[in-house]
Coordinates of C-alpha atoms and ligand atoms in Angstrom, one line a residue:
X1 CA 24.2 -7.1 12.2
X2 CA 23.3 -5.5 15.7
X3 CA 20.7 -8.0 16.6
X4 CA 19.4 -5.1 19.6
X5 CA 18.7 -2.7 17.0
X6 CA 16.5 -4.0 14.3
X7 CA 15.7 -1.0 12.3
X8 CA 19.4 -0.8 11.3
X9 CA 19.4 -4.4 10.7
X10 CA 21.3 -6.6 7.7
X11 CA 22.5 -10.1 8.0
X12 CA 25.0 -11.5 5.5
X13 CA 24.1 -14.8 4.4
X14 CA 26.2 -17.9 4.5
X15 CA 28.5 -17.8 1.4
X16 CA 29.4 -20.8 -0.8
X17 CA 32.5 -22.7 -2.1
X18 CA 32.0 -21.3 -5.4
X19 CA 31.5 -18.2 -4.0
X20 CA 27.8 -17.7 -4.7
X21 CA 25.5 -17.7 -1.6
X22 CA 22.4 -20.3 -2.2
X23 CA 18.9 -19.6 -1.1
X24 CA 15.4 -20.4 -1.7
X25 CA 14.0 -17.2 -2.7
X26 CA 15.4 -14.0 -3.2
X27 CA 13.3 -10.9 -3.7
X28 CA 14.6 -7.8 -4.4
X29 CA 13.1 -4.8 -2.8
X30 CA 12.6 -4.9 1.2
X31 CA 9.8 -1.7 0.7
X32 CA 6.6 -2.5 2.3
X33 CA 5.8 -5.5 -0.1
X34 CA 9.1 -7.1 -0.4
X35 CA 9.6 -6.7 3.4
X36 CA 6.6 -8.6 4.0
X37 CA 6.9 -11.4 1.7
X38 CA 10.2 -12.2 3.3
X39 CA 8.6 -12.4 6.8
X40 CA 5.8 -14.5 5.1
X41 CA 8.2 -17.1 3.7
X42 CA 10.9 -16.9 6.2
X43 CA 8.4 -17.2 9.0
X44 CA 7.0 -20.9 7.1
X45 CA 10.6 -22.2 7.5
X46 CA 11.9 -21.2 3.7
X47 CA 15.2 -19.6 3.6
X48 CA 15.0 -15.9 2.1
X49 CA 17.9 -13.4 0.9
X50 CA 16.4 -9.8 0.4
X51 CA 18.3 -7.0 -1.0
X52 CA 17.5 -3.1 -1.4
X53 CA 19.8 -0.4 -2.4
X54 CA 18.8 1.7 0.9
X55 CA 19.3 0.2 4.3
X56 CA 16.7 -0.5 6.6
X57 CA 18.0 2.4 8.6
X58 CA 17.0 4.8 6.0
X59 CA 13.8 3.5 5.6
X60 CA 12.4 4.0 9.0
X61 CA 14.0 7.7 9.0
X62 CA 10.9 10.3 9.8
X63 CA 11.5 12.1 6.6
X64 CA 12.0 9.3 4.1
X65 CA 8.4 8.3 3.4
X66 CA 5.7 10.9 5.1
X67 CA 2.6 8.4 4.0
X68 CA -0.2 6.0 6.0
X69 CA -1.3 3.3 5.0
X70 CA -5.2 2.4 5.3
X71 CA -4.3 -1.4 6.1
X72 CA -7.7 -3.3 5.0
X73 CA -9.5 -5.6 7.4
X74 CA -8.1 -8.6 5.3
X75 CA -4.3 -7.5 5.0
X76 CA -4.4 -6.9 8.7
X77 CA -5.2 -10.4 9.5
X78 CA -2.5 -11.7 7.0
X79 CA 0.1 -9.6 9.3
X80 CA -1.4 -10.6 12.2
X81 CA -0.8 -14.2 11.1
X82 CA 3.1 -13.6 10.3
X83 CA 3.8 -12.3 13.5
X84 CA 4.0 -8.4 12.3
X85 CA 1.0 -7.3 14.0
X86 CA 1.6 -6.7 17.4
X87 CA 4.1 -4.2 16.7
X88 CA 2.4 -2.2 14.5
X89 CA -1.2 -2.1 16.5
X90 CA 0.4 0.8 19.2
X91 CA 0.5 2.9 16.0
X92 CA -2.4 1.9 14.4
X93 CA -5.7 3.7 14.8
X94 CA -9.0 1.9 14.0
X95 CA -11.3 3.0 10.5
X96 CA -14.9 3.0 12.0
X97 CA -16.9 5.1 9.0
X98 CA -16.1 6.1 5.9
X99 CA -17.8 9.1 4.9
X100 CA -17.6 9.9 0.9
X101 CA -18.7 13.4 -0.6
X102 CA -18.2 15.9 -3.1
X103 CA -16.9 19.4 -3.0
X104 CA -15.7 22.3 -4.6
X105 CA -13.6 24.9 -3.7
X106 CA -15.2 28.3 -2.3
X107 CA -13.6 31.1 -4.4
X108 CA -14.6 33.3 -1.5
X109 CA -11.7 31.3 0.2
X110 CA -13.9 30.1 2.6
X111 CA -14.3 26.2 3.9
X112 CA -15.0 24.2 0.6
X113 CA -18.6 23.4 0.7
X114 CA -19.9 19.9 0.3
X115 CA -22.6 18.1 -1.6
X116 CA -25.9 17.1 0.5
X117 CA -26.0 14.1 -1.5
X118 CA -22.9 11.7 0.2
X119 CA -21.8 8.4 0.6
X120 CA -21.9 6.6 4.6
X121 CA -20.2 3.4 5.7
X122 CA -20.4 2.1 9.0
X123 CA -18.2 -0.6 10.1
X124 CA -21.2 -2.4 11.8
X125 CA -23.0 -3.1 8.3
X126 CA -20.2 -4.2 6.9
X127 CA -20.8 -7.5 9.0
X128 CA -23.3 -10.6 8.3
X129 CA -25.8 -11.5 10.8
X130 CA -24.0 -13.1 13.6
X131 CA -21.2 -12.1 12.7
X132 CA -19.2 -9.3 15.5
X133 CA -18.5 -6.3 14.0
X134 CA -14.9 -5.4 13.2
X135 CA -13.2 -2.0 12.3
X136 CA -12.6 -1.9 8.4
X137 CA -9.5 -1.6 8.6
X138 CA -6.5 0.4 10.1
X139 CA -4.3 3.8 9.6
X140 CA -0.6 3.4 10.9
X141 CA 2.5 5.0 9.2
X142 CA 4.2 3.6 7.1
X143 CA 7.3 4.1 8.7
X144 CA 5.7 2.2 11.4
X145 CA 5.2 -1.1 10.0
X146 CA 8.4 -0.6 8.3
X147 CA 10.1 -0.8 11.5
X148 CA 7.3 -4.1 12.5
X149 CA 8.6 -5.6 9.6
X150 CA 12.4 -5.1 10.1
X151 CA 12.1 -6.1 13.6
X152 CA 10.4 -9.4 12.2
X153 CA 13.1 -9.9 9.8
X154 CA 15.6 -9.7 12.3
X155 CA 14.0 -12.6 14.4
X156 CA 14.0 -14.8 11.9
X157 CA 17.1 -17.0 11.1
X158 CA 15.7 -17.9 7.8
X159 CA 15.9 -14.4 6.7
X160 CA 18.9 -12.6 5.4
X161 CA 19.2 -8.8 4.8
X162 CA 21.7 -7.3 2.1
X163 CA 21.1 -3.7 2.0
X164 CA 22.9 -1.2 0.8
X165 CA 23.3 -3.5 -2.6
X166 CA 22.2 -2.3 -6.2
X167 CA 21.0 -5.3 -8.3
X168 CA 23.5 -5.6 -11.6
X169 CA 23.0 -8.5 -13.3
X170 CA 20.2 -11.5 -13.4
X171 CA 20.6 -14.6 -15.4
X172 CA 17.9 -16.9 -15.1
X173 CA 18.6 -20.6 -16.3
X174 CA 16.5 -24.2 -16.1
X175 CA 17.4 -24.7 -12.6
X176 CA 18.2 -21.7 -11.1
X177 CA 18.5 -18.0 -11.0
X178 CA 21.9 -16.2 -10.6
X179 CA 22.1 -12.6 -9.1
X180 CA 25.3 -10.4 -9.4
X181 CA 25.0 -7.0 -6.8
X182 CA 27.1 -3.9 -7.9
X183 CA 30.1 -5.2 -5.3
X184 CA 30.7 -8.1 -7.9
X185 CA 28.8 -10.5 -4.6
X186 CA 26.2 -13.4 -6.3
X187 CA 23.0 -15.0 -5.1
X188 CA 21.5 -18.3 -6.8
X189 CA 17.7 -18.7 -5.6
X190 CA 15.4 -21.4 -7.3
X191 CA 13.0 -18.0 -7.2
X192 CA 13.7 -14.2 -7.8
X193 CA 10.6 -11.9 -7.1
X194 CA 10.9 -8.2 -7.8
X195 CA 9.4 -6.2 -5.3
X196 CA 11.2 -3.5 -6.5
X197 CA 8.6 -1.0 -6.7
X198 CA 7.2 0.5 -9.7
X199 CA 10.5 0.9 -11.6
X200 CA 11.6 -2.7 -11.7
X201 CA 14.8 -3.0 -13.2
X202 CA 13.9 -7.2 -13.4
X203 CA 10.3 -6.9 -15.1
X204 CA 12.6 -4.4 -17.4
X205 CA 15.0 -7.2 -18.2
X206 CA 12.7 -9.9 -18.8
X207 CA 11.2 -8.3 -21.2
X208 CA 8.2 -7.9 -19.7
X209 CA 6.3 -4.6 -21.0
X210 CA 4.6 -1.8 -19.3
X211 CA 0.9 -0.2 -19.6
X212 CA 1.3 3.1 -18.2
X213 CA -0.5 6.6 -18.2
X214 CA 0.1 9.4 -16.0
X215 CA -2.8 11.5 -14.2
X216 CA -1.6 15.0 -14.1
X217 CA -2.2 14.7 -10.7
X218 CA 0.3 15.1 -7.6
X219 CA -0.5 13.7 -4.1
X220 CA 0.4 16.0 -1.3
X221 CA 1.0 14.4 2.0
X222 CA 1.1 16.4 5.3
X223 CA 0.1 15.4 9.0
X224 CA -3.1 17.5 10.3
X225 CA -3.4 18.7 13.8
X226 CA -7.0 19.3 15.0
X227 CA -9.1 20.5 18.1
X228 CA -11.9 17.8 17.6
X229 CA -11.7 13.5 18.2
X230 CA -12.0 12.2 14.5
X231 CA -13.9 9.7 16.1
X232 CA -12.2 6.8 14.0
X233 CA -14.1 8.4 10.8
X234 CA -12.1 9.0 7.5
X235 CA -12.8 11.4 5.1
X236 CA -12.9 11.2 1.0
X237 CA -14.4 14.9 -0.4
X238 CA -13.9 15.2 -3.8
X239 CA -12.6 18.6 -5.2
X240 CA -12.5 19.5 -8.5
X241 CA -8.1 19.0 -8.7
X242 CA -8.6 15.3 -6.9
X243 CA -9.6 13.6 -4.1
X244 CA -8.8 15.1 -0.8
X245 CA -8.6 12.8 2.1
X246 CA -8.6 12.5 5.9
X247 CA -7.4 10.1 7.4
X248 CA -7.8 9.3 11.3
X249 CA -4.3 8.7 13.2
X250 CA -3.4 7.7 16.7
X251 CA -3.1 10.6 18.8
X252 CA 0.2 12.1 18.8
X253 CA 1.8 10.1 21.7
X254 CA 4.1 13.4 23.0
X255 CA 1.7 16.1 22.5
X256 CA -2.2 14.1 22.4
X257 CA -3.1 16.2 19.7
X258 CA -5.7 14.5 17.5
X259 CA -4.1 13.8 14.4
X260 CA -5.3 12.8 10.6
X261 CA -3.0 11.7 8.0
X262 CA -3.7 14.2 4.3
X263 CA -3.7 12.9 0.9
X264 CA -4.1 16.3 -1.0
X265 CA -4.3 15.7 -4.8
X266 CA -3.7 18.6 -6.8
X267 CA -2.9 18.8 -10.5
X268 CA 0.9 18.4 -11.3
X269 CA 1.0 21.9 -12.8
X270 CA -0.3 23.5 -10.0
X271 CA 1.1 21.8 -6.8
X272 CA 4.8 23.1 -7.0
X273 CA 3.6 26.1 -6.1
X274 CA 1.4 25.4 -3.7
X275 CA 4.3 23.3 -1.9
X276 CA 6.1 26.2 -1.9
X277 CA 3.8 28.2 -0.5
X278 CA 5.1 30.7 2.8
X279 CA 3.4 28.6 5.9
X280 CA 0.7 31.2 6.5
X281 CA -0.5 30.7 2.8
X282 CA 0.0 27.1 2.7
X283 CA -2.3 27.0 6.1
X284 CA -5.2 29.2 4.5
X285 CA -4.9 26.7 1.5
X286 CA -5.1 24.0 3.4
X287 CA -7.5 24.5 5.6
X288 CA -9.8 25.7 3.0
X289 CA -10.1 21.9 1.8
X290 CA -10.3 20.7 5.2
X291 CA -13.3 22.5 6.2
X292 CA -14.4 23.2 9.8
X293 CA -15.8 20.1 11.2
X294 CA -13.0 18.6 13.5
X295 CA -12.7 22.3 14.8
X296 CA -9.4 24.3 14.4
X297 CA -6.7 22.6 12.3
X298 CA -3.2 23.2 10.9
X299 CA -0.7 21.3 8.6
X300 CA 1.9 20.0 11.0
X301 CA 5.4 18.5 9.8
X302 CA 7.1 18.2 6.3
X303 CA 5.5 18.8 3.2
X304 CA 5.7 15.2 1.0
X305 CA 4.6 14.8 -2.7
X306 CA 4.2 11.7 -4.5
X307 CA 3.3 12.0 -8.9
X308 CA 0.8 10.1 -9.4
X309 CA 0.5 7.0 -12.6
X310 CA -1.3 3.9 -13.1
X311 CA 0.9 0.7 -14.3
X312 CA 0.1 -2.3 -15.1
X313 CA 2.9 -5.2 -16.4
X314 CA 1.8 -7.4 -18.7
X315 CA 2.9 -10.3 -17.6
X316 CA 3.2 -11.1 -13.6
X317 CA 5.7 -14.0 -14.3
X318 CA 8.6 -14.5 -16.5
X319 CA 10.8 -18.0 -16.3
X320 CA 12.4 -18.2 -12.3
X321 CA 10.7 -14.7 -11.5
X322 CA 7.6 -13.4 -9.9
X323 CA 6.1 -9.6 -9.7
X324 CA 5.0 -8.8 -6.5
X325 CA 3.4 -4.7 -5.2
X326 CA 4.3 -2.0 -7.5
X327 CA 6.1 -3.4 -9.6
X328 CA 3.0 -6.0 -11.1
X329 CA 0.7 -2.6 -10.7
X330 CA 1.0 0.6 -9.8
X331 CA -2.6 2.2 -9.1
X332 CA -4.1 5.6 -7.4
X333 CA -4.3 6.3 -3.8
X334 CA -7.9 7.4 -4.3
X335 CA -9.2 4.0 -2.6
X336 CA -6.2 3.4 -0.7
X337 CA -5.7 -0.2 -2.3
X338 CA -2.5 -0.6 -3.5
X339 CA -0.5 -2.0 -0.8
X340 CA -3.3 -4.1 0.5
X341 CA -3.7 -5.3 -3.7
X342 CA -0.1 -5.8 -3.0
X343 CA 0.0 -7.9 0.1
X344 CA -2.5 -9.7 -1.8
X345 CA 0.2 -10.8 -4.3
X346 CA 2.3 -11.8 -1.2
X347 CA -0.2 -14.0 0.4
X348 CA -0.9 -16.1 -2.7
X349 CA 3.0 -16.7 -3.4
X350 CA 3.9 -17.4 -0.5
X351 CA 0.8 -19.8 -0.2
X352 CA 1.9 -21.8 -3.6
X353 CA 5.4 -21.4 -3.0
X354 CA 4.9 -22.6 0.5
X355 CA 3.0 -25.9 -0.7
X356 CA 5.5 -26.2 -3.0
X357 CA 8.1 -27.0 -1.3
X358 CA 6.7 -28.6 1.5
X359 CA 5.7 -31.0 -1.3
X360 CA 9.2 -31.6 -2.4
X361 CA 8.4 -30.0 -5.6
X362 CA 10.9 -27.3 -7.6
X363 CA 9.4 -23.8 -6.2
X364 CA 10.4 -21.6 -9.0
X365 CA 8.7 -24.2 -11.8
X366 CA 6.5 -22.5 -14.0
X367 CA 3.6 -24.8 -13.2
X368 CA 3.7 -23.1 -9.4
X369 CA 4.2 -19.5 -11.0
X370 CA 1.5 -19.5 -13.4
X371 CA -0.9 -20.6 -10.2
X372 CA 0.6 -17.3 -8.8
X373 CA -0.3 -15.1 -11.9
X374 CA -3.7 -16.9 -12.7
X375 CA -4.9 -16.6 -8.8
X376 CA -3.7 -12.3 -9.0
X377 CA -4.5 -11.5 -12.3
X378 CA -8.7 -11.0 -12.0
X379 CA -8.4 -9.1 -8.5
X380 CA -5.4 -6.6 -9.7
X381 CA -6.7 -5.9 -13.1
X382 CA -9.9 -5.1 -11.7
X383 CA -8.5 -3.0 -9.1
X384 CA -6.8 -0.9 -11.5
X385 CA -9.9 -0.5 -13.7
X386 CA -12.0 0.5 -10.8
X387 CA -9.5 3.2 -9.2
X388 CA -8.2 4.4 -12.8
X389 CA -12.6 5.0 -13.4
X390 CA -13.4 6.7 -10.1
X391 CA -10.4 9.0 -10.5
X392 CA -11.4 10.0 -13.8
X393 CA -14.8 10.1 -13.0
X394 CA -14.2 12.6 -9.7
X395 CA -11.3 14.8 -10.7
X396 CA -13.4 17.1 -12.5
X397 CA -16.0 20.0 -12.2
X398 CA -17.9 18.8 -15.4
X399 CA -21.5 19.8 -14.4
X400 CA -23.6 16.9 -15.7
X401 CA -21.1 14.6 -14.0
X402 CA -20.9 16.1 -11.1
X403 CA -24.9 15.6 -11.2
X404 CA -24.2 12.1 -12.2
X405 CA -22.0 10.7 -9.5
X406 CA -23.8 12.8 -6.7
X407 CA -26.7 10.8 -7.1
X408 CA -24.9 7.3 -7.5
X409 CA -23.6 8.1 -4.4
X410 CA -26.8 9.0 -3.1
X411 CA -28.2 6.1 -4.3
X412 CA -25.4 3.2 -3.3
X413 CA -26.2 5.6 0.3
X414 CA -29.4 4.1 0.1
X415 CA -29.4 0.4 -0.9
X416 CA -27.6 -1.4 2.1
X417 CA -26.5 -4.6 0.1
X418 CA -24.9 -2.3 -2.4
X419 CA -23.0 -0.7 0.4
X420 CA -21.9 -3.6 2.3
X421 CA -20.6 -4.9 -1.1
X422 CA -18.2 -2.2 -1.6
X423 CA -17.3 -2.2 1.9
X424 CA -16.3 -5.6 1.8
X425 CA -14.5 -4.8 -0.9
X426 CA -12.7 -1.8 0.9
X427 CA -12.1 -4.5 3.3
X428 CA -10.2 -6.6 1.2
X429 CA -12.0 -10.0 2.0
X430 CA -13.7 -10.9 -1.3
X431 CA -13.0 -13.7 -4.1
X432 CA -10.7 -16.7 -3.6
X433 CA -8.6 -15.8 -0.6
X434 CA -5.6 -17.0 0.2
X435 CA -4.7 -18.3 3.7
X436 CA -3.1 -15.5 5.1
X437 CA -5.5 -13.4 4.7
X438 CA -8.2 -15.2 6.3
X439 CA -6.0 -14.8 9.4
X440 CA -4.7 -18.4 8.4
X441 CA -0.5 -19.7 8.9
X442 CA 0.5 -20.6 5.7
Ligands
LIG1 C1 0.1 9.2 -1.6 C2 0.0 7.7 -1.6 C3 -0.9 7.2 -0.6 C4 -1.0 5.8 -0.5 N1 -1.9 5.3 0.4 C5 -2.1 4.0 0.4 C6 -3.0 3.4 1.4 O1 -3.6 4.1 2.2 N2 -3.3 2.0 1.3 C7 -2.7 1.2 0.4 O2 -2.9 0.0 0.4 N3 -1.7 1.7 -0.5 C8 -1.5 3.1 -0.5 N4 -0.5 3.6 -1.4 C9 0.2 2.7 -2.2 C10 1.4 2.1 -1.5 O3 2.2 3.1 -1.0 C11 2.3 1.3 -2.5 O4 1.5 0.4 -3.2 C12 3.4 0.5 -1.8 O5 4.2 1.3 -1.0 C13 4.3 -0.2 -2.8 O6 5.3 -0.9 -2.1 P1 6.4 -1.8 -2.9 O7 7.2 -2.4 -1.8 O8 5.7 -2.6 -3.9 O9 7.3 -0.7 -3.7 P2 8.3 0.4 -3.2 O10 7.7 1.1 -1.9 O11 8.5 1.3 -4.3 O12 9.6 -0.4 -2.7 C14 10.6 -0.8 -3.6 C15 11.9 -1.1 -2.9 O13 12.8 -1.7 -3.8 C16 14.1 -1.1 -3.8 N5 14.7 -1.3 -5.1 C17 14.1 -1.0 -6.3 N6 14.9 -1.3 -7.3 C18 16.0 -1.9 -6.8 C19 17.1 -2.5 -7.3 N7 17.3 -2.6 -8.6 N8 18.1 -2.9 -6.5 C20 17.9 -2.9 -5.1 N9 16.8 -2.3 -4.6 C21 15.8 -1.9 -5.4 C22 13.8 0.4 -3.4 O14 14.9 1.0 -2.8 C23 12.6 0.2 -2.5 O15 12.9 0.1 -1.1 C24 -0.4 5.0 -1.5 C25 0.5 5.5 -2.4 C26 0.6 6.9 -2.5 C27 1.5 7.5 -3.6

């Protein structure tokens, strides 16, 4: 490993006599969950192994993933508290409002005009009396905190990186797991965790089944340059394909444009051809859903598309394995939840597993791992319920419903303990928390 570049960084652990190298946890996946369980549990002294069939170096590359992340209040102060933070916050750009509306599209081709009835949250009533007032939340890229999490990696001892390796084989027994990678290497771990994303090839082998539907929806993703200061504000208009957000981003730090991160959603049928639109058209289409009101705008960069599914496992433990991110639940970007529902998952096994084995006690047991699935279940199968429901509810240009959720929004608009609940919600500090994410060391 070149310990001066961490974004190309992988550490070989220590290999046993027998041949197998020993650890306390290995989780499979360093994406943006698996990465940041390993920096949760390596940094509280436990000795990790992560493995990912793309190196690090790959992950961080400017056209691997072209996405943001909204990081909730509450998932901020868990990175905060495992020493990611501080790299991250040049990149980060705080979420002051949150302004919520419907649209439709003008077949004139002109700026898609928006409902008078809307939705308003200010970061300042988010907050009980006394209390300061903090942003919501954050926007940073996810390449970003890729490379914030990396560098972490590499500072800790505890933590080693395998990557390029393809998981082939897992056996779990009574005591132990037993990994074998592609190369014919093995890893024993008293814990596996899949943090392999929504196509875990571990959840698949336990036996573990799948709830899954697709939307018909695709999420284009595109960087937007504009004349006007966002002002920390992002965006949610509802148009009749999707939700169509704007999302405030640090300036760029060559050029100072003002910046906003797009999460276009389309309907699968339709967006291949818009993505393949000839730039003048793909501008006019674009800035037809972006309306006027940060000025002149354009669609900078490459074009990204992600389809778009909800997933739920059935199970979030087998024996000797946990589900962690994506590959426990898969949901829609409309609220921009699902890494923060993730990091969620993180925070409470690392928090059991953590007390654990500071206890002496066998960390992959099933007594600590059915804490793990009983403390996540509630908060992700909720999440999924309430994102799956407001997507179907706003992807549509049914008439009465359109009436309908205009004036709930009107009408949450109104009632300020209504709004502060869903705001601290957004927020991501609500229900049993674990200690991470009340800024807390594990
Ligand atoms: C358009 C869009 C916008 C979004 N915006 C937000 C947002 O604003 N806020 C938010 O909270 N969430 C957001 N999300 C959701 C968020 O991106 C995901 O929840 C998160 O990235 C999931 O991370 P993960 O690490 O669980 O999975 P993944 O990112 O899928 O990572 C899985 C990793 O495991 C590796 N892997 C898989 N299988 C194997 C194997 N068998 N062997 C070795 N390696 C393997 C892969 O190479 C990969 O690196 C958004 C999603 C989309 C689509």
């Amino acid at each position: 490993m070149d310990r001066e570049d961490p974004e190309t960084l992988e550490r070989e652990p220590a290999v046993g006599r027998d041949g197998d190298v020993t650890t306390d946890v290995l989780i499979v996946g360093t994406g943006l969950i698996g990465a940041t369980l390993a920096a949760a549990l390596g940094s509280a002294g436990l000795r990790v192994t992560v493995i990912d069939r793309l190196p690090g170096s790959a992950q961080v590359a400017p056209n691997f993933d072209g996405r943001t992340i909204a990081i909730a209040h509450g998932s901020h102060c868990a990175l905060r508290a495992i020493g990611v933070w501080s790299a991250i916050a040049p990149h980060a750009e705080p979420i002051l409002d949150i302004r919520i509306s419907d649209g439709r599209l003008d077949p004139a081709g002109g700026p898609a005009p928006v409902s008078l009835l809307h939705l308003h949250f200010d970061h300042r009533q988010a907050v009980r009396p006394g209390q300061a007032a903090a942003p919501m939340g954050y926007i940073a890229e996810n390449r970003h905190i890729r490379a914030a999490l990396f560098r972490r990696l590499g500072e800790l001892d505890t933590v080693s990186v395998v990557a390029p390796a393809e998981l082939a084989t897992a056996m779990r027994g009574e005591d132990a797991a037993r990994v074998t990678l592609a190369d014919g290497r093995a890893i024993r771990a008293a814990l596996l965790v899949s943090a392999e994303g929504r196509g875990s090839l571990l959840r698949e082998q336990a036996g573990i089944r799948l709830h899954r539907a697709g939307y018909g929806q695709l999420a284009i993703v595109v960087t937007a340059e504009h004349a006007l200061p966002h002002r920390g504000v992002a965006q949610e208009k509802f148009l009749p394909a999707g939700p169509f957000a704007i999302l405030p981003m640090t300036d760029d730090p060559a050029s100072g444009a003002h910046r906003s991160s797009i999460v276009w959603t389309e309907r699968a049928d339709l967006a291949p051809a818009l993505l393949r639109l000839p730039e003048p058209a793909f501008q006019a289409e674009f800035a037809r859903r972006f309306g006027t009101h940060l000025g002149a705008v354009k669609a900078v960069g490459q074009r990204f598309s992600y389809p778009l599914s909800v997933q739920t496992a059935e199970r979030f433990v087998a024996p000797r394995l946990a589900l962690v991110g994506d590959a426990a639940h898969g949901i829609h970007p409309i609220a921009g939840q699902g890494w923060n529902l993730g990091l969620r998952d993180v925070a409470a096994l690392a928090e059991v597993v953590v007390d654990a084995h500071r206890l002496g006690l066998d960390i992959g047991h099933a007594a600590v791992l059915a804490d793990y699935e009983r403390w996540r279940r509630v908060d992700a199968l909720t999440m999924v319920g309430a994102t799956d429901a407001l997507n179907r509810l706003f992807s549509n240009d049914i008439a009465p419903l359109r009436l309908a959720r205009d004036v709930g929004l009107a009408a949450v608009n109104r009632l300020p303990p209504l709004r502060r609940f869903f705001m601290r919600h957004a927020m991501g500090v609500v229900g049993d928390l674990p200690r991470l994410v009340r800024g807390e060391a594990l």
